[in-house]
Structure formats: C-alpha cells, structure tokens
Short mmCIF file of C-alpha atoms (C1' of nucleotides) in Angstrom, two decimals:
data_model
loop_
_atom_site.label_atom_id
_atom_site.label_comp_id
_atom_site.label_asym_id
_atom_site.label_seq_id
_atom_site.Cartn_x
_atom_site.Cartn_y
_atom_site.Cartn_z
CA UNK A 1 99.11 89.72 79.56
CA UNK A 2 96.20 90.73 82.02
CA UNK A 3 95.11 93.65 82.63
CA UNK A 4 96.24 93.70 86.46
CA UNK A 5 99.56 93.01 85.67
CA UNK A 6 99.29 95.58 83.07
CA UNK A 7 97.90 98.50 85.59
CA UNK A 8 100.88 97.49 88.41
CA UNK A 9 103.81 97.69 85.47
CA UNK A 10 102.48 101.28 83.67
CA UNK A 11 101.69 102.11 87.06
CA UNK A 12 104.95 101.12 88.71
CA UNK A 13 106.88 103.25 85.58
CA UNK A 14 104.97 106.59 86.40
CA UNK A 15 105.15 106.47 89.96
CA UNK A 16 109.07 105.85 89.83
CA UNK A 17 109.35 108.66 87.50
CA UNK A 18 107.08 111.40 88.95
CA UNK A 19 105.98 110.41 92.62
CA UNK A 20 102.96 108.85 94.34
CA UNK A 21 100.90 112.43 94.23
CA UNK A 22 102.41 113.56 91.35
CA UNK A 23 100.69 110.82 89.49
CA UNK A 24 96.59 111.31 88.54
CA UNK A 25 94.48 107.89 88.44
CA UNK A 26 93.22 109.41 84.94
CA UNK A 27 96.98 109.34 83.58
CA UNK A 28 97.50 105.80 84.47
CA UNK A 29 93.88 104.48 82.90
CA UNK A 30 94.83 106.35 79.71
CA UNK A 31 98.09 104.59 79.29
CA UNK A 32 96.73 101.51 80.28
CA UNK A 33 93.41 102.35 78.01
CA UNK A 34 91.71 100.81 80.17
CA UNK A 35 88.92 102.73 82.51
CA UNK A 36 88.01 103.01 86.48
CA UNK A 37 85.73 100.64 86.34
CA UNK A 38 88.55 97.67 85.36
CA UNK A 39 91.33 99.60 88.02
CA UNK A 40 88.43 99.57 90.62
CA UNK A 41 87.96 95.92 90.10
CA UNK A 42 91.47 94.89 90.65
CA UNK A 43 92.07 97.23 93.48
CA UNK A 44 89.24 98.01 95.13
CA UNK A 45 90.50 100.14 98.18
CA UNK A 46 92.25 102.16 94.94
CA UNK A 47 94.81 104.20 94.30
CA UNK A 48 97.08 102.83 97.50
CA UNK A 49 96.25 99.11 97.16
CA UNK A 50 97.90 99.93 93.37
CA UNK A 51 100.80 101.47 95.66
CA UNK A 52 101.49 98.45 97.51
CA UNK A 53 101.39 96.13 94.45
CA UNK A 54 103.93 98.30 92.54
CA UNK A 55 106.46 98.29 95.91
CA UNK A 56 105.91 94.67 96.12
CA UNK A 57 106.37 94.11 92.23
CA UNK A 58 109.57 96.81 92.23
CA UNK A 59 111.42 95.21 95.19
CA UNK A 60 111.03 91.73 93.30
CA UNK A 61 112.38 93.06 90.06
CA UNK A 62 114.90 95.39 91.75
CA UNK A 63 116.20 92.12 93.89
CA UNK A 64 116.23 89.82 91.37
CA UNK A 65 118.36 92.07 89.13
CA UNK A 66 120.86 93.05 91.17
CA UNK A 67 120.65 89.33 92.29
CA UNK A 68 121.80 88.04 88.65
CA UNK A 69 124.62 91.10 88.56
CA UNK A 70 126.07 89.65 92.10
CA UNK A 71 126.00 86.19 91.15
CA UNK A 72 127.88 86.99 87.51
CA UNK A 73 131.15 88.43 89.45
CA UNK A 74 133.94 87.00 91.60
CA UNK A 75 133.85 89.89 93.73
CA UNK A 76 131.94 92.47 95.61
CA UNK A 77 133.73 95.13 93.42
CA UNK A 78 133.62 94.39 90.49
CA UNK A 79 129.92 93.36 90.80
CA UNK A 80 129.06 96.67 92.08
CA UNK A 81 131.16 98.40 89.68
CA UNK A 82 128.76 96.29 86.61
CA UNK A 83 125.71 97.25 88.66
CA UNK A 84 126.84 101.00 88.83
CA UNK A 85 127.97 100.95 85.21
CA UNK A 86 124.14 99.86 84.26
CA UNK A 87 122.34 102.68 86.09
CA UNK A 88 124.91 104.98 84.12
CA UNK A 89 123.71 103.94 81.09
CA UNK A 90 120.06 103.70 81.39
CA UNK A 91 120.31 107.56 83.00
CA UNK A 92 122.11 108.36 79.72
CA UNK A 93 119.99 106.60 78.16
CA UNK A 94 116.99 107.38 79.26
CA UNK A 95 117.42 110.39 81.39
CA UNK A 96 116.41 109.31 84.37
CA UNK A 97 116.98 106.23 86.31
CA UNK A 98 114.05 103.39 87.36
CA UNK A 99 114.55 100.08 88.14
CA UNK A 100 117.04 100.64 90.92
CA UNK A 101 115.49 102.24 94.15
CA UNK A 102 111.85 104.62 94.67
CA UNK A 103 113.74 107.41 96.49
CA UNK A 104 111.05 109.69 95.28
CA UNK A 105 108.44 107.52 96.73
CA UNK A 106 110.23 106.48 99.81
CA UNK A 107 111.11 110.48 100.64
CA UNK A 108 107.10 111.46 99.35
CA UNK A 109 105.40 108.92 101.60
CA UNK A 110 107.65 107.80 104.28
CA UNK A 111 106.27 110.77 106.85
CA UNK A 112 102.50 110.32 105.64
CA UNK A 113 101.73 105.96 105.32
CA UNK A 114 103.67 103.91 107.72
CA UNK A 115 102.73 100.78 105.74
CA UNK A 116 103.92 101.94 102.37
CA UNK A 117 107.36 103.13 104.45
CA UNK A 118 107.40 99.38 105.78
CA UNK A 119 107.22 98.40 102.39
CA UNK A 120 110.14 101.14 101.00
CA UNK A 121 112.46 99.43 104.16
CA UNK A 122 111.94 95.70 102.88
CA UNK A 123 113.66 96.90 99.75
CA UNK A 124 116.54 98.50 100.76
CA UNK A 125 117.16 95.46 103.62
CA UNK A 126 116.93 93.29 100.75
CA UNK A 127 119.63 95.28 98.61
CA UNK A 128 121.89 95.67 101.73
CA UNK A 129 121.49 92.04 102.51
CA UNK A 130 122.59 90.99 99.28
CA UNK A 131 125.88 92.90 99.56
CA UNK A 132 126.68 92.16 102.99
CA UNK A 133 126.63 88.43 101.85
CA UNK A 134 128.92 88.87 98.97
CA UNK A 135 131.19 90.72 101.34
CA UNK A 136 131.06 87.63 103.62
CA UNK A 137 132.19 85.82 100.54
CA UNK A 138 135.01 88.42 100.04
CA UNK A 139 136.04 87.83 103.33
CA UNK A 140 134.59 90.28 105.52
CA UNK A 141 133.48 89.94 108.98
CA UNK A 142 129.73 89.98 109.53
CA UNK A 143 130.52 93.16 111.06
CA UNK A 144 132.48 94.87 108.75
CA UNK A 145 130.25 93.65 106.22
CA UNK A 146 127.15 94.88 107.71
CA UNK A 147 128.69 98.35 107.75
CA UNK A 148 130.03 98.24 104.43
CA UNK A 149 126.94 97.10 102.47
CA UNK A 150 125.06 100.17 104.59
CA UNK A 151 127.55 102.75 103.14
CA UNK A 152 127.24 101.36 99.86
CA UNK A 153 123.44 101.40 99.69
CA UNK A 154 123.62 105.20 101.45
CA UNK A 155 126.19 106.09 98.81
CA UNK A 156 124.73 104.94 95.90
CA UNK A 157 120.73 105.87 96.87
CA UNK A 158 122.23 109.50 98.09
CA UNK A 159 124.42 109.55 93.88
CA UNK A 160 121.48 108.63 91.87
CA UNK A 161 119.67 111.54 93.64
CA UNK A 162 122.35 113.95 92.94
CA UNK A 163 122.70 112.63 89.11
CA UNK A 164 118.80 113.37 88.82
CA UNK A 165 119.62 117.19 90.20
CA UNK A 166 122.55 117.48 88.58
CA UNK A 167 120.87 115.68 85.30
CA UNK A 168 124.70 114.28 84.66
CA UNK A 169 125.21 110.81 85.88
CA UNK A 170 128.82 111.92 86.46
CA UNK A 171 128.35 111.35 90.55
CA UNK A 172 127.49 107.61 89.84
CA UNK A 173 130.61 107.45 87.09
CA UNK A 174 133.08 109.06 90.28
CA UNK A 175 131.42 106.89 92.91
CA UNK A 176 132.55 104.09 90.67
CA UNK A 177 136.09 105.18 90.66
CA UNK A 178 136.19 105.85 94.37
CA UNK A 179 134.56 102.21 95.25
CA UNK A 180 137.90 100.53 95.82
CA UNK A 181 138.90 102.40 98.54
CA UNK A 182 135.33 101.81 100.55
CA UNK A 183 136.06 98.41 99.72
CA UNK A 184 139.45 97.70 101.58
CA UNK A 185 139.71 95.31 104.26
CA UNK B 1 107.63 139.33 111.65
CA UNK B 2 106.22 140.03 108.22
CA UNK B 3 103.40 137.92 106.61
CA UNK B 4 105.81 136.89 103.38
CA UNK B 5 108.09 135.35 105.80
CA UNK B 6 105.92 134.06 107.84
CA UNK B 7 104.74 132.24 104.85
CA UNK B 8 107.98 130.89 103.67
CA UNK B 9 108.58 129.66 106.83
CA UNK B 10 105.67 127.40 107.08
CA UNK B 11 105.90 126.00 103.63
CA UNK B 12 109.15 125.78 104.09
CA UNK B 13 108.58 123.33 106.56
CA UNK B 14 105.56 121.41 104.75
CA UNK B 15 107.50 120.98 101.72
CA UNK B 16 110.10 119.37 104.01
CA UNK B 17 108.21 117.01 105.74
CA UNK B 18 105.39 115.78 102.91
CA UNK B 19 107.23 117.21 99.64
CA UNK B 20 105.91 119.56 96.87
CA UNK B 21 102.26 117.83 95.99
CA UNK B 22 101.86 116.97 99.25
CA UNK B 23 101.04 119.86 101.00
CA UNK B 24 97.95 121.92 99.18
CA UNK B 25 97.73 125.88 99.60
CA UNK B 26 94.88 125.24 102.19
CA UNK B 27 96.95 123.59 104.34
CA UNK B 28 99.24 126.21 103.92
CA UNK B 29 97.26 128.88 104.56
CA UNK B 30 95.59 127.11 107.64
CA UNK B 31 98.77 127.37 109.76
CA UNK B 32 99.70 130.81 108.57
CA UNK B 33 95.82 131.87 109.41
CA UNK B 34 95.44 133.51 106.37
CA UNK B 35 93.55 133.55 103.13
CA UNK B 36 94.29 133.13 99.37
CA UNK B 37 94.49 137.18 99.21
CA UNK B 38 97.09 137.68 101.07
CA UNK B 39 98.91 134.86 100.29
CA UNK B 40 98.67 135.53 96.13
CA UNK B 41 99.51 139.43 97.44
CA UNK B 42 103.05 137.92 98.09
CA UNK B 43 103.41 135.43 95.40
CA UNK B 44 101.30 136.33 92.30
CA UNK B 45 102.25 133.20 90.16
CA UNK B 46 101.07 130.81 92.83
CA UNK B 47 102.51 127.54 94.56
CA UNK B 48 105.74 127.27 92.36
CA UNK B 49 106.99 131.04 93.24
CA UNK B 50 106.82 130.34 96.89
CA UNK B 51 108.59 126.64 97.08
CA UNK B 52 110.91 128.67 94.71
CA UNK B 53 111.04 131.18 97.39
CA UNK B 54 111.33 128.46 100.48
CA UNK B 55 114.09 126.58 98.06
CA UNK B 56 116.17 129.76 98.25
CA UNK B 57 115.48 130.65 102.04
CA UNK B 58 116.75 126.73 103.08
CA UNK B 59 119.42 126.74 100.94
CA UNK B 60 120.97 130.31 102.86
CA UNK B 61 119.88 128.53 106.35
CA UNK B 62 121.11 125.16 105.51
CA UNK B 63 124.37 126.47 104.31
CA UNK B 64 124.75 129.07 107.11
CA UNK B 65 124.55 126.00 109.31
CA UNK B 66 126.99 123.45 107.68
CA UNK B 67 129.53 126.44 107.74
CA UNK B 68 129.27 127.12 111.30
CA UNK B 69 130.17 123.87 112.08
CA UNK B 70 132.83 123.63 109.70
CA UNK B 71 133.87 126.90 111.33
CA UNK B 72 133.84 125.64 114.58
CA UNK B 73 135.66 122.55 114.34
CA UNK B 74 139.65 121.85 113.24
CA UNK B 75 139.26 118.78 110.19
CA UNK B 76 137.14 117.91 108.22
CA UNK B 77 136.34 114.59 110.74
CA UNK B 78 135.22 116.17 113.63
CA UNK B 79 133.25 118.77 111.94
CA UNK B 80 131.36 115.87 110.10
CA UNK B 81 130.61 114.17 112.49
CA UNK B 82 129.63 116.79 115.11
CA UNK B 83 127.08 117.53 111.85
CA UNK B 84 125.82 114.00 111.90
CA UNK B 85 125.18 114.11 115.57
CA UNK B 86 123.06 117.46 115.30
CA UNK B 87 121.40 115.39 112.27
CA UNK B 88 120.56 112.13 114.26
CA UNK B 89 119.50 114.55 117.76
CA UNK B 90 116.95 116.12 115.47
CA UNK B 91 115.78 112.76 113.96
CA UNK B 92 115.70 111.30 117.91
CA UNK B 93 113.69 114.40 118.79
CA UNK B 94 111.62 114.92 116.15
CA UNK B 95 111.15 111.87 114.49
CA UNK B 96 112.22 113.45 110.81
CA UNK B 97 115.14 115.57 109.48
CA UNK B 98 114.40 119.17 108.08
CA UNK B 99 117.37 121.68 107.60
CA UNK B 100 119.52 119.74 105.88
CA UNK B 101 117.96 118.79 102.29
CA UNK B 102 114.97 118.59 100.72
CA UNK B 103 114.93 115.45 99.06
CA UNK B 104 111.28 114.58 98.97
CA UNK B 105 110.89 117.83 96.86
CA UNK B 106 114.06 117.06 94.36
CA UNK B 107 113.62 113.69 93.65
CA UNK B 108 109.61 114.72 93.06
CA UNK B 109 110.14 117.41 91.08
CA UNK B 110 113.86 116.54 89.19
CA UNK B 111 111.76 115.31 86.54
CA UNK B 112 108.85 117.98 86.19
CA UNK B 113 110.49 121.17 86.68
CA UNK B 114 113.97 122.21 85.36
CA UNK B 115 113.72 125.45 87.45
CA UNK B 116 113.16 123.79 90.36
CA UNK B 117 115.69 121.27 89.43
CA UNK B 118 118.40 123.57 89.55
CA UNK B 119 117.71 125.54 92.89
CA UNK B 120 118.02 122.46 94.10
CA UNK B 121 121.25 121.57 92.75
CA UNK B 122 122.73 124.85 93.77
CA UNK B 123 122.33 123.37 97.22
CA UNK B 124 124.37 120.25 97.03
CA UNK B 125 126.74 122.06 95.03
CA UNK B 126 126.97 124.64 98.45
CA UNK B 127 127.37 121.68 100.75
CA UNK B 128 129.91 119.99 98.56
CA UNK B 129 132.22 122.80 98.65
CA UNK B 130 132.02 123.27 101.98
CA UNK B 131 133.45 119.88 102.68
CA UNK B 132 135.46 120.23 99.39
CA UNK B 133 137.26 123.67 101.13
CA UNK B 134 137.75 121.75 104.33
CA UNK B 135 139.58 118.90 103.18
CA UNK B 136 141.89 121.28 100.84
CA UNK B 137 142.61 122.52 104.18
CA UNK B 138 143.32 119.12 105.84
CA UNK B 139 146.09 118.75 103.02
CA UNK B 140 143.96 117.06 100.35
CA UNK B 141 144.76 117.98 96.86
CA UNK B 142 142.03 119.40 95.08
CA UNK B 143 141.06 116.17 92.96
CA UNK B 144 141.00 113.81 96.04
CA UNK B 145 138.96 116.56 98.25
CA UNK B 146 136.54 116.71 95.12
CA UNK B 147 135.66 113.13 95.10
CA UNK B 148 135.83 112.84 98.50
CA UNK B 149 133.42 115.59 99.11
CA UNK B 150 130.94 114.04 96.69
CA UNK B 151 131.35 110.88 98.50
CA UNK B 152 130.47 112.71 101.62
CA UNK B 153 127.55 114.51 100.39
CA UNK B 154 126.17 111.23 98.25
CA UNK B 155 126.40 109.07 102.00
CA UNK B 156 124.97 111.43 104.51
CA UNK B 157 122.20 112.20 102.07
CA UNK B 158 121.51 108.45 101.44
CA UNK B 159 122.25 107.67 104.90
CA UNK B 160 119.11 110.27 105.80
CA UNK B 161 116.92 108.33 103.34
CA UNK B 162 117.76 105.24 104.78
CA UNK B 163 116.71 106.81 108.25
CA UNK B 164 113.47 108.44 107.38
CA UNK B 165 112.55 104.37 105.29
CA UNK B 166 113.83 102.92 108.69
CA UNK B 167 112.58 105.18 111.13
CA UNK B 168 115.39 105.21 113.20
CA UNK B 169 119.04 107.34 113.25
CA UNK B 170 121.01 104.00 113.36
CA UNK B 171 122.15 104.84 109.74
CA UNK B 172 123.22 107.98 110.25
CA UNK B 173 125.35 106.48 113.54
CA UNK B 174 127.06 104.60 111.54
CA UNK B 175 127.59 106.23 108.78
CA UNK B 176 129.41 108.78 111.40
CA UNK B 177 131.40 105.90 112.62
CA UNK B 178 132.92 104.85 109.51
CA UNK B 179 133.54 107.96 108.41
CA UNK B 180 137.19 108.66 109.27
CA UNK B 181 137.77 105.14 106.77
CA UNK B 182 136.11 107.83 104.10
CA UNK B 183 138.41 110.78 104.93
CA UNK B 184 141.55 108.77 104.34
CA UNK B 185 144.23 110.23 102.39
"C1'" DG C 1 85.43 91.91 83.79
"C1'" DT C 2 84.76 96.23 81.64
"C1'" DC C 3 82.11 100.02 80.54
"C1'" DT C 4 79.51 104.93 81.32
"C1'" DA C 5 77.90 108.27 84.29
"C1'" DT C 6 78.17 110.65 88.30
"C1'" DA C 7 79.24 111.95 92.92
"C1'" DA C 8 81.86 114.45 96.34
"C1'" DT C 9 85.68 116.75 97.31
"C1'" DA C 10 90.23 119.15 96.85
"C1'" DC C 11 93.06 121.61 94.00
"C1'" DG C 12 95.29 126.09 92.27
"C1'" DA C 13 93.96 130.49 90.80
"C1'" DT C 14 91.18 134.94 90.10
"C1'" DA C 15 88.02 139.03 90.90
"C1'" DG C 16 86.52 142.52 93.49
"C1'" DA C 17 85.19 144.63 98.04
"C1'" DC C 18 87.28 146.85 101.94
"C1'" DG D 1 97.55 144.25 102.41
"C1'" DT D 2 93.92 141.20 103.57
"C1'" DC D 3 89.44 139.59 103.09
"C1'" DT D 4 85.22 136.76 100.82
"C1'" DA D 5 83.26 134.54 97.08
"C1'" DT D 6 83.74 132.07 93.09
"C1'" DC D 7 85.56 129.66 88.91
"C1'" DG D 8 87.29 125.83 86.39
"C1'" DT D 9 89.48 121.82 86.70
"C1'" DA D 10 91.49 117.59 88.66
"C1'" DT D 11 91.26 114.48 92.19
"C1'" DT D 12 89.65 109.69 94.18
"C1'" DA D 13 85.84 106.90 94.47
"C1'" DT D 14 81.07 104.75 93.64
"C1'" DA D 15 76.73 102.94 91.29
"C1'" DG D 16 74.70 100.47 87.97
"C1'" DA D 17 74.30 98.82 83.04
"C1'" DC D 18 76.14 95.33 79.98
#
DNA sequence: GTCTATAATACGATAGAC
DNA sequence: GTCTATCGTATTATAGAC
C-alpha cells in the first residue's frame, strides 16, 4: 500500500472518531510512522487538503456500502432495516460508529469552510439519492419518495448521534422497529 | 449583568456555532473584553468548567423554550411544528441554528469526555419528554409516545444537520410537513 | 520520497501585582 | 475581582539534507 493512501485511511479513522480540530497532525504521523516531511509531500497545502481527501475517500466507501446493502434486498425496508442492523453492531462492537456519516465533522466545520461543507452535502445527497430510488422501485412517487428518503437520512443521522450520547445504540435498535410505519404508502 | 454570566453567554454561543476546539479562550475573552484573570477568577479548572457551565445554562434555556411552546399550543402537531418554524426563521435570519442543540459539541466530544457526554444527554433526554408528555396527552399510550418521541427528537435533530450541510431550512420545511404522517396513532 | 531541524504561532494555564 | 506577564506545550507549516 502507499503511503498516501495510508495517511487518507488512518487519517479518515481519527477524524471520524474525534473531529477535524480535535485531531493533532503529530497523532496522525505517529500512527502512520511516517513524518511531516512524507504528509507535506502528499498534501502540500496540509492539514485541509488531507480533509478533502478523507471526505472524498469516506463518501466513496460510505456509498458504495450502503450501495451493496440496497442492491441485496427486495425492498426499501428491509434493506434499511440490514443497513440499521450493521451500524448496531459495529457501535456494540466497537463503541462508536464510523463508516456511516461525519456528523462530527459536518457539525465542526460546516459554519467555518464552505468547501469542506460542499463536500459533507455531496454525501448525504448521495445517501438520500440512493433511497429515494429504491423507493421509486417500491412504488413511490418521485415525490413521496423524495420526502421519504429525507426523513430517513434526518432520522437515522439525528439516532446515531443520540446512540453516541446516550453510548446505547438502543435509539438505532427502536428506529428499526418504528421504520415500517415511515414506510407506508 | 455579572462578568460570570456574561461569560457563559458568549461561549455559550461560540461553542454553538464552531464547537468545543473550535473556539480558543482568546477568542473568548476578546468578545467578553476581558483577560485570563478574570476569566480563571470564575472558572478555576479552565475551558472544560465553563462549556460545562454553558452545557447547563442551554440546556435550562433550551428546555424553557420547547415547553413554552408545548404550553402554548393544544397537540402535540401544532406545537411541533410552530417549533420547527421558530427553528427554520432563525436559520433564514441568521444563517445557523443555536438554542436548540449543541451537536457540534456532542458529537466532538461523545468520544473524549464522559462528563461532557452526559450533560449532553440530559438534554435530549429533557426534549424527549417533553414531546413524550405531550403525546400521553394526545391519547398515546406510554410505549407508542416513547418511540414516537424518540422519532421526533432523532428527525428534527438530523433534519438541523442536514440544514446547516445544505445551507438552507428546506429540510427542516419538510420535515414539518410530513410530520403529522409521524404523529399517527 | 522521506528524513531532521526549526520556525512561527496559538493553545490552555499559572503567578503575582493591584 | 481584574489586570499583566509569563510558562510550557501543542499546533501547522517550511527549509534543506539525503
């Protein structure tokens, strides 16, 4: 592997877990044992050039996942129902949850960069598109469908925030039960 | 007014707008036009004692507000929503949404601080039986006004995220328009 | 392409005068 | 209760050797 793929995935993991500010160049050259000289080569306008790569390299692998979920089920439900099962277990797992969203980045940044809030929207368009189009599938209108894939991606950004404060993923396991009924016709 | 309030106002709104690392005591102190003294006078162990302090000073303003509303309005619906339009107003005026959570500091801090952690959980749990007391009112039984407060809290929370990314109150709009679908029996 | 060394600045926090 | 001055450390970033 090289060693600017390396900085953007140890990167990517720290600033999903702690924050854009709350993460030191130093901390991500030590994991990466690598030094400033290397991180200054790859990314030479520094520590926000590695920003951008990780939001571009995140809304890839965030896609593309729940992209294989959606295309594994019949139905809207029961795809979103698999996905929501998965970030349940990894926050059991691993007591947090990465992979899905970068609420902490979006909610850090959003008011200071507008280009790294550009970058936060593409992902959650991309997320929303990919339900509204399985909801086509279902049957929806484009309408309804628009609207329902926004309260889904509201609903589940605004649970895995209150499973990290609550440090239970039990609002995830409800929202799961209560799914069917946002998803009537 | 008194300079310790003085101060938790002002970092109170800081915190809001550019979360917990994002906003340095010089900053701080800038807008409050005064120095390190006075401001370690008020809160000997530093930075975390004051957000501690604003943490506990939104959560008694934010709550204060939510149950006027609720006061003020027959169900659960119209309450809500006249919320949600106060919410999008101040995003239309203001460009950004203080007073109602502080996500940029949880979802920055869930991980780093359990203190911190839980004032901010003591919120959402505030909010969520607000609406949770409402609906029992409106007839639900306790179960279904549990879930469906969670629901509630989990959307508009997401639905501000998705806001602040997008940089306009079309979430929140719709979110309010769907929202009698959500507070079905 | 990676290293070492260093710069320049910002950070949170403390001591002591008034 | 507020000030000034300072400390120690962490921050991002740069220069130059290899």
């Amino acid at each position: 592997m090289d060693t600017k793929s390396l900085i953007v995935d140890i990167a990517t993991n720290l600033f999903q877990q702690k924050g854009y500010k709350g993460v030191g160049l130093n901390e991500i050259l030590k994991e990466c044992n690598i030094t400033k000289g290397a991180l200054y080569h790859h990314f030479p306008n520094g520590k926000e050039e590695l920003l951008i790569a990780c939001l571009q390299s995140m809304n890839e692998s965030i896609t593309a996942s729940i992209e294989g979920i959606f295309r594994g089920y019949p139905t809207t439900l029961e795809a979103s129902q698999a996905m929501l099962e998965k970030l349940v277990d990894d926050f059991d797992r691993e007591g947090t949850i990465t992979g899905y969203t970068f609420t902490s980045i979006v909610s850090e940044m959003a008011s200071l960069s507008d280009s790294i809030r550009i970058a936060c929207s593409l992902l959650y368009t991309n997320i929303q598109g990919i339900y509204s189009n399985k909801l086509e599938e279902d049957g929806f209108s484009k309408e309804k469908a628009y609207s329902t894939a926004l309260m889904m991606t509201a609903t589940i950004e605004g649970g895995i925030m209150l499973c990290l404060t609550q440090n239970t993923s039990d609002p995830l396991k409800m929202i799961s039960s209560v799914l069917p009924n946002l998803l009537k016709k």
